[in-house]
XYZ file of C-alpha atoms in Angstrom:
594
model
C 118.425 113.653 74.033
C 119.512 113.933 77.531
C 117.096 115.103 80.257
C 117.274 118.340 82.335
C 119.048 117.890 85.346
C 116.826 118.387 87.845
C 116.841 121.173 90.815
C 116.032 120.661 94.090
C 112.838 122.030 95.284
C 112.531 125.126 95.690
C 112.957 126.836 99.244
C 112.734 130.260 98.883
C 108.764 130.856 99.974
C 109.561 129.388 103.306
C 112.355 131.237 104.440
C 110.331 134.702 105.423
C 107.607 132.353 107.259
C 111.014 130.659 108.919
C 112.184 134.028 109.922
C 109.209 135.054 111.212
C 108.734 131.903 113.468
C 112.441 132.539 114.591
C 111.625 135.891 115.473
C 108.645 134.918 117.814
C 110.698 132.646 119.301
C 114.066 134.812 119.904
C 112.613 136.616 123.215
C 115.806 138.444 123.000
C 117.955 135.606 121.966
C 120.522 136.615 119.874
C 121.060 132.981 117.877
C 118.007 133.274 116.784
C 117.937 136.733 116.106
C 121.091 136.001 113.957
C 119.480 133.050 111.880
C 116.247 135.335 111.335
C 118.681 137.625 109.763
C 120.444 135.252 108.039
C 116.751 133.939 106.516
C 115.798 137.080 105.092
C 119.458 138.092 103.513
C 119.439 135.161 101.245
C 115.918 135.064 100.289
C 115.874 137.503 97.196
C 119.131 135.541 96.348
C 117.166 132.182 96.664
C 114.729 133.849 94.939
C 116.505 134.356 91.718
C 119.179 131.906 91.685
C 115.915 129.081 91.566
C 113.895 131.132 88.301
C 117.876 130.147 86.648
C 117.959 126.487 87.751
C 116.467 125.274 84.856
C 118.525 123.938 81.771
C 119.871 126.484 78.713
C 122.103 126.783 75.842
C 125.002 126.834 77.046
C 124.270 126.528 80.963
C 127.205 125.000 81.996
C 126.402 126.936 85.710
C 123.545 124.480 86.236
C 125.842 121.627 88.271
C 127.111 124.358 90.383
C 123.615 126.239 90.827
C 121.966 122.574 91.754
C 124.736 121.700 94.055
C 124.052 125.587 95.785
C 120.334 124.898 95.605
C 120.885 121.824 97.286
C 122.858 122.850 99.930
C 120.507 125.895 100.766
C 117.575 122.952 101.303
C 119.576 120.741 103.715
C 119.884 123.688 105.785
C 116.848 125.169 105.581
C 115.083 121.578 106.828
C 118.099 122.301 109.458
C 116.526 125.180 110.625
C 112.956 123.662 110.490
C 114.449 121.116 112.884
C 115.634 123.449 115.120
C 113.058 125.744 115.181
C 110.540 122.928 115.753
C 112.986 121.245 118.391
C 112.911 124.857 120.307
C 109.315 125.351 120.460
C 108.693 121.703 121.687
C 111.506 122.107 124.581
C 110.031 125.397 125.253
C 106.293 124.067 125.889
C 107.617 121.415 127.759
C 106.862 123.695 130.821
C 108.913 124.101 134.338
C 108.762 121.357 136.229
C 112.136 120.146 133.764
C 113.307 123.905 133.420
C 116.952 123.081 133.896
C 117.035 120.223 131.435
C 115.442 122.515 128.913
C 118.039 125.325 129.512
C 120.673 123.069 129.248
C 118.905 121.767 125.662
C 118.787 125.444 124.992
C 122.251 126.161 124.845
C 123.223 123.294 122.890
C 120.518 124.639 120.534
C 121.880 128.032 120.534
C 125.368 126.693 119.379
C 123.767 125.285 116.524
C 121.515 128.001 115.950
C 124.553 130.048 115.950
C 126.421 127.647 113.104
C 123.625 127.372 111.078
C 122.956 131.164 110.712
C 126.806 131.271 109.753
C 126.079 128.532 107.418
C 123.300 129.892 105.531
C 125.512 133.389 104.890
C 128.471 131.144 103.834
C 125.888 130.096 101.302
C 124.627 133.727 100.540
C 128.205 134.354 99.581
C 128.746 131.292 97.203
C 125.748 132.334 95.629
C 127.178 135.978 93.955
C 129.369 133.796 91.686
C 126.587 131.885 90.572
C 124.725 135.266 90.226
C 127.413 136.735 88.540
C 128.507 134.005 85.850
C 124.788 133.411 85.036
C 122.919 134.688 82.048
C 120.801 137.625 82.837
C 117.197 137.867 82.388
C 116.195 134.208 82.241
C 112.600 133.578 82.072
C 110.230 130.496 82.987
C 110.761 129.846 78.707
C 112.747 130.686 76.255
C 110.072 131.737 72.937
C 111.591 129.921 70.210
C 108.714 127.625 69.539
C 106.494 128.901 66.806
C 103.666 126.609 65.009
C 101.952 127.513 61.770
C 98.696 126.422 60.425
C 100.593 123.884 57.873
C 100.721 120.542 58.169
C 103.967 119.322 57.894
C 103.280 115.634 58.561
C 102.541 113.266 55.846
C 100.734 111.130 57.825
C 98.736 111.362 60.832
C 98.122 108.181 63.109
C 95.661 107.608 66.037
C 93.595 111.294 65.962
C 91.065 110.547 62.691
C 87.727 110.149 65.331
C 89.182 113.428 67.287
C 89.593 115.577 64.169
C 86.058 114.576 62.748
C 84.676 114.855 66.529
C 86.190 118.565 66.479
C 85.444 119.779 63.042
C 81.807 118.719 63.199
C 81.505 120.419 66.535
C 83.094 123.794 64.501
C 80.878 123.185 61.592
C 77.877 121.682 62.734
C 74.105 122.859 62.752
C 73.169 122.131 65.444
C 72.755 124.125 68.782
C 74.272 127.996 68.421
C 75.183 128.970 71.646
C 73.850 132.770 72.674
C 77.551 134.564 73.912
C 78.876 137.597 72.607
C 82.114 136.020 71.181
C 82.116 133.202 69.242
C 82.036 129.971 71.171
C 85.402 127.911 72.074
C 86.072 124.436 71.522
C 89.490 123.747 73.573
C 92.329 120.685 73.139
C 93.596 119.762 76.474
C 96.743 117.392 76.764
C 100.168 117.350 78.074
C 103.432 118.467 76.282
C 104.268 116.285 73.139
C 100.698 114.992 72.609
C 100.235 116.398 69.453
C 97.771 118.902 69.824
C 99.253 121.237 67.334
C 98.871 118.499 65.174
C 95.197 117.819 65.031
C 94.621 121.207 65.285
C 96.386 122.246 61.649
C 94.520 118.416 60.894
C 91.316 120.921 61.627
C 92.428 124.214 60.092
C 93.078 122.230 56.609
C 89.877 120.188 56.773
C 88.102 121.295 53.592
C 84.898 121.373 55.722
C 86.668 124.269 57.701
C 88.128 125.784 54.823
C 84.366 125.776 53.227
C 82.558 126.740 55.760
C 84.637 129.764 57.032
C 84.699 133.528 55.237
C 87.877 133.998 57.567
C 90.495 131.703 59.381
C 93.419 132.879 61.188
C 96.342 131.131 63.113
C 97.841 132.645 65.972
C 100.799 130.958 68.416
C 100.279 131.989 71.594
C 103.479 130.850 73.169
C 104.492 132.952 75.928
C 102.406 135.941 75.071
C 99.086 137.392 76.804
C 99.294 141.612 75.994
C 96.393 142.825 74.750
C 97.350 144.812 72.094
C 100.099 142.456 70.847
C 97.491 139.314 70.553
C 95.005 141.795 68.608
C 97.890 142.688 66.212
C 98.376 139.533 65.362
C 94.937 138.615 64.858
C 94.723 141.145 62.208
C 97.925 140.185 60.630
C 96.322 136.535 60.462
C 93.489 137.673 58.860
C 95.045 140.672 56.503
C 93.529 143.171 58.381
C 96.814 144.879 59.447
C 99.134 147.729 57.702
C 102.313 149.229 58.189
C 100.857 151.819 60.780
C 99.357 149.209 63.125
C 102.479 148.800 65.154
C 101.677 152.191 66.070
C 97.877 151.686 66.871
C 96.548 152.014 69.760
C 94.886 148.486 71.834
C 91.759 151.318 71.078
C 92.274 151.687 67.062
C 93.198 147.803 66.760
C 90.415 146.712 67.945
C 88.431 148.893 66.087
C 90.044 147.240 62.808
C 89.722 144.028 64.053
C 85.821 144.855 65.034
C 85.974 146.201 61.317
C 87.350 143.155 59.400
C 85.075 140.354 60.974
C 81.925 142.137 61.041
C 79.600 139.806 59.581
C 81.860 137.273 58.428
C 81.961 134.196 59.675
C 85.390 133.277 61.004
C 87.545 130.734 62.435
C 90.580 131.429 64.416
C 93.053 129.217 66.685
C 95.187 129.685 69.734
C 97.898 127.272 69.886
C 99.914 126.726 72.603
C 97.929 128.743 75.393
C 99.374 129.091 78.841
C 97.613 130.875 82.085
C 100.039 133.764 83.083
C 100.470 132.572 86.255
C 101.327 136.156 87.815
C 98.286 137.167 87.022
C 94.769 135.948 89.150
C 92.371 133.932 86.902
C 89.860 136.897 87.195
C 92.741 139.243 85.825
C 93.531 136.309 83.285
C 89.928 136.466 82.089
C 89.173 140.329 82.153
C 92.768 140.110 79.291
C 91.011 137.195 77.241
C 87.548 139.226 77.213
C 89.784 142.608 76.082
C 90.835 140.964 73.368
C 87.618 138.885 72.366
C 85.601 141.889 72.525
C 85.944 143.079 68.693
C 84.989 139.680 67.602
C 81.547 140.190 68.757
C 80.410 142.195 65.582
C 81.069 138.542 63.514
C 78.386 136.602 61.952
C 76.990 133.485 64.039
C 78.347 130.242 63.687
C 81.877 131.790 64.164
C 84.282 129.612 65.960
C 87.785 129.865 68.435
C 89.862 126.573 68.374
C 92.034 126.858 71.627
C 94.940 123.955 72.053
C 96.423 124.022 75.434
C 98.252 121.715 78.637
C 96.189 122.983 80.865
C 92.132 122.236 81.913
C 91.839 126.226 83.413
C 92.708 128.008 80.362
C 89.796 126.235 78.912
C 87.825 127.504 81.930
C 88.945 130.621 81.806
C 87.639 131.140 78.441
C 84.136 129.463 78.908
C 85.341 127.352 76.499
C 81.795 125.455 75.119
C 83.120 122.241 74.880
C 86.868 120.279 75.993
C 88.328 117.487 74.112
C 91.113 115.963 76.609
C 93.926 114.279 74.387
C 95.499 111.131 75.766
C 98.259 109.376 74.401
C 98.326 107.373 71.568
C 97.658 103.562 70.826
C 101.004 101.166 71.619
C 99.668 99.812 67.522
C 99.379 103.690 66.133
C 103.098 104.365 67.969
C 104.526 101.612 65.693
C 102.921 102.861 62.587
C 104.168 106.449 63.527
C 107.774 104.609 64.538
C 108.215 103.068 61.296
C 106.854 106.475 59.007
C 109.297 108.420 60.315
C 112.295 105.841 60.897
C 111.862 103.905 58.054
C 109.896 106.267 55.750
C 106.936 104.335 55.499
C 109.135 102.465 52.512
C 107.339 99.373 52.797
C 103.631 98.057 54.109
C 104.998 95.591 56.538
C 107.424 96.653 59.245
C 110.944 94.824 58.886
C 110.486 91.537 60.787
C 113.992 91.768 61.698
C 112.933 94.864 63.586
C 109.515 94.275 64.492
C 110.448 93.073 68.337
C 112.096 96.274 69.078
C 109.294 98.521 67.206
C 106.824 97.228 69.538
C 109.208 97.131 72.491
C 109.658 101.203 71.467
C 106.123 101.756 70.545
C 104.980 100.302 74.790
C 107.875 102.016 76.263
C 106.903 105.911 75.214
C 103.812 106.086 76.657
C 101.773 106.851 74.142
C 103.680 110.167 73.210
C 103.544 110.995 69.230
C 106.577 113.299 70.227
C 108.919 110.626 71.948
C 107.704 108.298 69.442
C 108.889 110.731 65.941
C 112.363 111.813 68.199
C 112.982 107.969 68.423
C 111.997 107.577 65.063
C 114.538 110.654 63.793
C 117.277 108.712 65.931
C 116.735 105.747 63.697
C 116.008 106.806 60.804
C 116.679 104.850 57.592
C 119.053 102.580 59.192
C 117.651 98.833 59.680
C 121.108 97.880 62.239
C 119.461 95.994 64.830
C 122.107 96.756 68.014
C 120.859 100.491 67.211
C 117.244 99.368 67.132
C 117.723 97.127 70.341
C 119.674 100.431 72.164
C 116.500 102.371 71.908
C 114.571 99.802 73.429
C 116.619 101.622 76.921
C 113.407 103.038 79.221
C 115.952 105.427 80.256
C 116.120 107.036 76.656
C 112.331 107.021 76.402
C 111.856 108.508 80.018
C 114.195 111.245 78.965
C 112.445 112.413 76.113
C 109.206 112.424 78.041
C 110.773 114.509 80.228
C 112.356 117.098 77.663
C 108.604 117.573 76.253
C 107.158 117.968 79.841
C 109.211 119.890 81.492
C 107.795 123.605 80.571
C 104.360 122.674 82.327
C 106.815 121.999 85.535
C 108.750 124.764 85.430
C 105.601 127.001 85.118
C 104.443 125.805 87.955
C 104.263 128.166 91.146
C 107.376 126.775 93.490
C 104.748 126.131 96.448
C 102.612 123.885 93.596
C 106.129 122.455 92.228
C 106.969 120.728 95.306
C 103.656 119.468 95.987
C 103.668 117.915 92.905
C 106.740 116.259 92.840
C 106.360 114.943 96.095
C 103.618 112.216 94.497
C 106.437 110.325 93.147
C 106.856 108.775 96.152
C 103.364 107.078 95.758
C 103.398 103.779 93.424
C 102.251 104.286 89.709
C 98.772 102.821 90.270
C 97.871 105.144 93.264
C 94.481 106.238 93.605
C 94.786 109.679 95.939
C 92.548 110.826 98.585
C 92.351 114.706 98.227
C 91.701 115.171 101.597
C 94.537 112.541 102.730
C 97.195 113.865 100.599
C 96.602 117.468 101.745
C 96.921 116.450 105.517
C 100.719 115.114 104.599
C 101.395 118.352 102.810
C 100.262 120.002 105.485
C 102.172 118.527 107.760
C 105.198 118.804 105.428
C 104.572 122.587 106.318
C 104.633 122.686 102.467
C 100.859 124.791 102.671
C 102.538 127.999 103.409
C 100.465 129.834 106.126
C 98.209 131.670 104.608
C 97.564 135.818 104.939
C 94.297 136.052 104.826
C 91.426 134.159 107.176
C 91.806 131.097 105.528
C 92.364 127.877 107.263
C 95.192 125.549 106.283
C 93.068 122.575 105.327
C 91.424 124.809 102.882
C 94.165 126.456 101.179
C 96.253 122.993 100.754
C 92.382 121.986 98.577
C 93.120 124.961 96.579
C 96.616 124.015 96.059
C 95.187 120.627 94.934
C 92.689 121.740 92.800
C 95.413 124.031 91.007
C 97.252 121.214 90.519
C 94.342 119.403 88.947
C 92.993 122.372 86.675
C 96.601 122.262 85.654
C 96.637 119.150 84.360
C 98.842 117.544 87.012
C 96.202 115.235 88.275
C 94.012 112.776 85.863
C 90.229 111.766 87.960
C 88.095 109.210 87.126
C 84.626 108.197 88.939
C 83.800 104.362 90.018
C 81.044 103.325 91.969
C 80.018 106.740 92.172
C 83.211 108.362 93.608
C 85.900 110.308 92.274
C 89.435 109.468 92.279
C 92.875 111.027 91.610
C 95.596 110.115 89.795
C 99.058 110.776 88.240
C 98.774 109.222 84.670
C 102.211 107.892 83.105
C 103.559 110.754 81.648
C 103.221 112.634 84.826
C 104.249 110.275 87.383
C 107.533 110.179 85.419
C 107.906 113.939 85.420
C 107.308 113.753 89.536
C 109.780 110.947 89.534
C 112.414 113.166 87.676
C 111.990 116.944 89.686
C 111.915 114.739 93.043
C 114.995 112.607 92.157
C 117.159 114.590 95.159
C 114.247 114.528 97.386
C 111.943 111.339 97.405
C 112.737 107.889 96.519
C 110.472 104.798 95.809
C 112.257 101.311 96.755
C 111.039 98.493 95.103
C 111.950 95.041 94.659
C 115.172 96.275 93.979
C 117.067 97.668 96.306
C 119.414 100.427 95.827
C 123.218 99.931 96.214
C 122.741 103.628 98.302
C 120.046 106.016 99.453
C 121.043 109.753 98.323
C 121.761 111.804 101.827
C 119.500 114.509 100.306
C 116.388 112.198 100.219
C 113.638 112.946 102.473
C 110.920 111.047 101.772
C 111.069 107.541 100.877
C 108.147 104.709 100.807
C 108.959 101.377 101.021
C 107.655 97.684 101.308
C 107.824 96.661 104.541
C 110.204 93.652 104.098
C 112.577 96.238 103.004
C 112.017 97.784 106.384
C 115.175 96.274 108.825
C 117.907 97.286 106.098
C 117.322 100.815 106.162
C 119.222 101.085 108.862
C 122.429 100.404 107.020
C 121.466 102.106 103.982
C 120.519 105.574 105.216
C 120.668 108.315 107.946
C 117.354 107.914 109.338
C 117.007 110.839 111.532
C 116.979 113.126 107.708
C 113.641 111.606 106.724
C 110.043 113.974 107.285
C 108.073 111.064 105.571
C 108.125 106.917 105.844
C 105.569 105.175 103.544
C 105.167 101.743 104.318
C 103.598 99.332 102.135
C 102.680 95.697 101.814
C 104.954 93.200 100.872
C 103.954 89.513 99.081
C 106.688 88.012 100.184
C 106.450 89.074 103.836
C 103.080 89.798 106.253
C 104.422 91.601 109.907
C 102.290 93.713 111.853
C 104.502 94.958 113.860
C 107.366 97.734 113.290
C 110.770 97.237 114.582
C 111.251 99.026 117.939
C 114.484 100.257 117.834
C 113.954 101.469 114.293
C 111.560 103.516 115.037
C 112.734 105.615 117.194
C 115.434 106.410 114.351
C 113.208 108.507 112.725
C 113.470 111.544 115.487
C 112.382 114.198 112.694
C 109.905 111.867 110.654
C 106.587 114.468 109.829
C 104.300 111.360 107.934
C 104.498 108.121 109.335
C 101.907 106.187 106.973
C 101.160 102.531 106.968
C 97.808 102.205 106.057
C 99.170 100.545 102.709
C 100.610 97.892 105.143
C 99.698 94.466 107.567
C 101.799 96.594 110.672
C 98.388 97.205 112.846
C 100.683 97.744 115.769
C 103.349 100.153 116.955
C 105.795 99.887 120.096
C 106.363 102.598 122.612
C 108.915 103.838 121.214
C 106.529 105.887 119.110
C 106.501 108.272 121.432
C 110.043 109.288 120.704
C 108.563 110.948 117.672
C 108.140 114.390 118.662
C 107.432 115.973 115.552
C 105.659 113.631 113.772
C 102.506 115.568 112.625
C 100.795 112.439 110.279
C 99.827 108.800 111.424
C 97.975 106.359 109.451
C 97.182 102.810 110.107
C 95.198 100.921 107.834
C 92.235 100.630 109.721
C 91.669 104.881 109.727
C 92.011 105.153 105.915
């Protein structure tokens, strides 16, 4: 199962702020004039051709589309250059007027080729546009779940099933609302939330405590009447007229059916319709909730979900987060569905590999049963040890991921994907990690009274209430993090744009990368490995082989359009003059400020 290829980030909510700053800076000049132009003529194009650079049957476009995507980035960060460049030579004042106008008309040259660039672009792009597929979405509906239980055995999620069905059946505290309360499943794609919630629905302590159940798959659906219509159907309240009915009349049915029953009724698969706001996302949820209030008490809503706001959204009473499964309950699930649990003992011919399999999938029940389907009921070892590849694993991850990614906002997408750059174990400073975005310029300016520093927080705690971001508390503090699964979905959407060098060092840096961290004895061969003048951000960090607290002189003043220059991760406490050179660098960390 191959992995999407991924896009570059998308561009196309800077370009109007681009234009705009191009505008304010023209004062009649006509290259800039021409590139503001050229901004705003390929932004609805942008626009589109990114909602189509994701992976579909048949999409045999996408190369082409990433390749155009790509080239629309480089020179868009072209432009930022330039347009920075300008406004720096322009406050630079009199007193070196004439070397300024003689910077100026370099700058118009190139002002001049990149506006001709970006419409060479536009044009490309109306074959893309053309041999496309109309009408893609964020995702394609052909997922839909039932309340059956199609495993034969479930592994790992006993103490979470009992946990939620005695909070669904229990006597104790009845919460005063006027719906029923809900008791929400949080966890990433592939965890098996569906799973342990038909685990609930079948419980015989559900089945005998409930007057009424119902099952409803959310997917990619949130219309009012449509959800209500399908609750009745659930439940056998619905005719042949109701596709007729009024939201009015079916909710009057529904109101009908429930009244003083006790019911139980699950959501799967619930997403936040992200073009809605949350308070327009909760006045649809308490629409279609409404009828429900005429049910007895101890009624019940079982929501499964990716993402931490939907369970806000709908008050939910009480969150189970699911994490990934046991590296021992991954073998057991490995060997039911490869080997069809034909024996008690795993193969000890194959045992090595199982648990080599079982560590390598992160505790995913999905990656584990698609490995499992690849192997099933043959015992040949060389297939067994070809599965052991992290590459195979990481790209199943990634196949089960990538929806919450690609329903992302574009200004949260590249936010998150820029993490990758930031070793597996990071712990993140909010307030740090919003200065570098910030800097990044990737906190688009904001259109009401709102101050930078403050929307990048909200962009941050999106990202969190999303799911994106794990937190934890020590020692009376909170923490961030990316947890497995998610640092190798940042690693995958970022692969064009950020890079993390390790011990081993790449044959090549990609020209499109623009934000690498490194150790810092890696620091004097990047000189012969990679354009330095492309990168916005240099993270150095400490080396065990190698202790210098000082950075190379004449590599740094390489970096002439470096944004984040962080080294608080590092032993370099000291930085030659040659810093100065730096002249849109925006971010500076030492380790001594962190």
């Amino acid at each position: 199962m191959p992995a999407p290829p991924p896009a570059p980030w998308p561009v196309s909510q800077d370009l109007a702020a681009l234009a705009g700053r191009a505008r304010s800076l023209s004062r009649g000049d006509a290259g800039l004039a021409g590139l503001a132009a050229a901004l705003l003529r390929i932004q609805p194009v942008a626009r589109e051709l990114e909602r189509r650079a994701w992976p579909s049957p048949g999409g045999a476009e996408a190369p082409a589309l990433h390749v155009w995507l790509a080239e629309l980035g480089a020179a868009v960060a072209d432009a930022e250059d330039l347009l920075d460049d300008l406004h720096r030579r322009r406050l630079a004042g009199p007193a070196i007027s004439s070397c300024v106008g003689a910077a100026l008309l370099g700058l118009d040259r190139k002002l001049r080729r990149l506006a001709e660039r970006l419409d060479c672009v536009r044009d490309d792009s109306e074959r893309l546009r053309l041999g496309h597929a109309a009408g893609c979405g964020v995702r394609s509906p052909n997922r839909v779940t039932g309340s059956v239980l199609a495993e034969r055995r479930v592994f790992g999620r006993d103490q979470v099933c009992d946990a939620i069905v005695g909070r669904l059946v229990g006597d104790g505290e009845e919460i005063c609302r006027p719906v029923a309360p809900v008791v929400a499943v949080v966890g990433h794609g592939g965890m098996g939330k569906t799973v342990v919630a038909q685990c609930v629905y079948n419980d015989a302590r559900i089945q005998g405590y409930f007057d009424l159940r119902a099952w409803i798959c959310l997917w990619d659906r949130l219309d009012e009447a449509e959800l209500t219509r399908e609750i009745l159907q659930s439940i056998g309240g619905a005719d042949d007229t109701s596709y007729n009915d009024s939201l009015e009349r079916l909710q009057e049915k529904l109101g009908e059916v429930v009244a003083s029953k006790r019911f139980f009724l699950v959501f799967d698969d619930v997403w936040n319709d992200e073009g809605k706001t949350e308070l327009e996302n909760r006045a649809v949820w308490n629409k279609v909730l409404a009828p429900l209030s005429s049910a007895a008490i101890g009624s019940r809503i079982l929501v499964t979900t990716r993402m931490k706001l939907v369970a806000e959204v709908l008050n939910a009473a009480y969150m189970i987060t699911l994490d990934g499964l046991k590296v021992a309950d991954c073998l057991l699930l490995l060997k039911e569905t490869a080997l069809s649990g034909e024996t008690m003992d795993f193969p000890p011919e194959l045992l090595e590999f199982g648990r080599a399999i079982a560590a390598k999938v992160k505790g995913s029940p999905l990656a584990t049963k698609v490995i499992g389907e690849m192997l099933r009921n043959t015992r040949s070892t060389r297939k067994w040890r070809a599965m052991m590849d992290t590459e195979i694993c990481d790209n199943i991850i990634i196949s089960s991921l990538q929806l919450s990614y690609q329903h992302l906002p574009g200004h949260l997408q590249r936010c998150f994907a820029y993490c990758s750059i930031f070793p597996t174990t990071w712990r993140f400073n909010q307030h740090k990690l919003v200065k570098m975005w910030i800097a990044l310029g990737f906190v688009q300016p904001p259109t009401e009274a709102k101050r930078l520093e403050d929307l990048g927080y909200k962009y941050f705690d999106d990202l969190l209430l999303r799911s994106f971001f794990g937190s934890a508390n020590k020692d009376h503090q909170t923490y961030y993090f990316l947890d497995d699964l998610m640092h190798i979905l940042a690693q995958h959407f970022s692969a064009q744009d950020c890079m993390k060098i390790n011990e081993d060092i790449p044959v090549v840096i990609p020209p499109t990368v623009r934000h690498l961290s490194v150790s810092t004895d890696y620091l004097p061969h990047l000189k012969s490995k990679y354009r330095l003048g492309r990168l916005r951000t240099l993270l150095v960090l400490g080396s065990s082989s190698l202790s210098s607290s000082h950075f190379p002189s004449k590599l740094l003043a390489k970096f002439k359009n470096l944004r984040v220059l962080d080294l608080s991760e590092s032993d370099i406490a000291e930085l030659p003059k040659t810093i100065g050179q730096l002249v849109h660098l925006h971010y500076l960390a030492f380790c001594s400020m962190t």
